[in-house]
Amino acid sequence: MTPRVFPRDFLWGVATSAYQIEGATGEGGRGESIWDRFASTPGAIADGSDGSVACDHYHRWREDLSLMRQLRVQAYRFSIAWTRVMPEGRGAVNATGLDFYDSLVDGLLEAGIRPFATLNHWDLPQRLQDQGGWSERGTAEAFVAYAEAVGMRLGDRVRDWATHNEPWCVATLGHEQGVHAPGRRDPVEALRASHHLLLSHGWAVPVLRRDSPGARVGIALNLVPGYPASPSEADREAARRFDGSFNRWYLDPIFRGSYPPDAVEDRRQAGNLPRGEMPWVEEPDLAAIAAPLDFLGVNYYSRAVLRSERMPEADNAPRSVSEAPPEERTDMGWEVYPDGLHDLLVRVQREYRPPKVYVTECGAAYDTRPGPGRRVADGSRRDFLRGHLLAAHRAIADGVPLSGFFLWTLIDNFEWQHGYTKRFGVVWLDRATQERTLKDSALWYRDVIAANAVDDSAPHVARRLA
Ligand code: FCB
């Protein structure tokens, strides 16, 4: 058992998001979000639930803060609900909404926990959706005004900002596959949405820097390394296409100021760009999107394995054909593949050179329930985390400027289209009583933080395909 020690200033955190934990959707002057609307659509959420109560964090945030103190986490990544700050999406600012985050931030600082705020974790105001949402440029303009309102109020104390969380999910799951809010199924709308998300990011960066002097600004992307299922040229081509639409579609504009030409060509061939161009991209947009960042946030859960005949033309979903057996998958069906985190971090560093990287999300859904003494013996989650932390450690040894790790997630919560059926928390939530119970993985994470080290005895088996 060798302890793998992390750099002295490595930051240990947990991550959550507003709609998934806050509840109190009708309180404090909050406006309707696209997730309130989407969750009320019959059949949209697996268990017919919604985020109206969730973890009741809006009322119980002090209790959640004390959970974080028990784990001795050093940083907390949370998101701000646009609908609390600007209930109509633009215009009047709702002071009560800002007060909530103000108290939370003060509470965190008092506890010695560094707040990392994300401005958009998917809960767009419904009023903006009624005007076209992310497929319209006006939403990017509204986002900047929202960023400004938040920055002016919290910018003196929040020093770490992310504009968006996982724009791929908003664009593709929300506008192309229709499985996330706003439930649209139109590939061209999805492309427009991806551009306006990126544009709003680029526009908000200087605004946050102005209103939060000295702050560090970044974005959290869900990146999935794609591996060909075989060395055949066709499978390698499938992996290239996957990578272009999933990873490089976001990384290239942000770090290079251009969309990846091969991925644009793939879209043209798929019939999504009839004249081969993207008329919604205006001349100065790409320079704005490439605003220099202080850090890149990487959200990592699994890899994709690509096979040519299983990759239909117009579908950009990460349809992985991984043959991992059930015991090497989480409850999401996602393959447990820690090496992918290492490969991904090293690759992003080599090709894009972000000045600093955080793993802004990483975690696993396992439905381990409380046993005798209310103990939650979630060894699978602990093994998952250990494997991924060891992979992160190897990435640091290979020169990646990885500065921290935010575990997804503090507490079982509303997992989007899966409702409450998938438990990602290191804290068990009893929804009936709102009682919280630390799982074994939480205690383990606490010890990792205290030691600033992970031991490498994990029995995890890394599967590699040919
Ligand atoms: C990510 C989301 C987060 C959570 C995890 C499991 O894609 O950012 O809100 O749903 O997946």
Tab-separated table of C-alpha atoms in Angstrom, residues 18 97 111 134 140 143 150 152 188 197 250 253 265 329 340 347 422 430 435:
chain	number	residue	atom	x	y	z
A	18	ALA	CA	-28.999	24.453	-7.917
A	97	GLY	CA	-32.573	35.467	-4.691
A	111	ALA	CA	-16.135	27.766	7.426
A	134	TRP	CA	-30.292	29.144	-26.362
A	140	ALA	CA	-26.453	35.167	-24.858
A	143	PHE	CA	-26.734	35.839	-19.868
A	150	VAL	CA	-24.276	38.151	-9.852
A	152	MET	CA	-21.611	42.809	-8.757
A	188	VAL	CA	-29.847	22.699	-36.299
A	197	LEU	CA	-23.716	29.071	-25.162
A	250	TYR	CA	-16.183	23.076	-27.475
A	253	PRO	CA	-13.503	27.532	-30.125
A	265	GLU	CA	-17.798	19.016	-42.534
A	329	ARG	CA	-20.454	-0.362	-14.718
A	340	GLY	CA	-9.789	7.491	-19.384
A	347	ARG	CA	-4.433	14.884	-24.082
A	422	LYS	CA	-29.841	7.396	-9.376
A	430	ASP	CA	-33.903	9.984	2.953
A	435	GLU	CA	-32.434	13.022	6.914
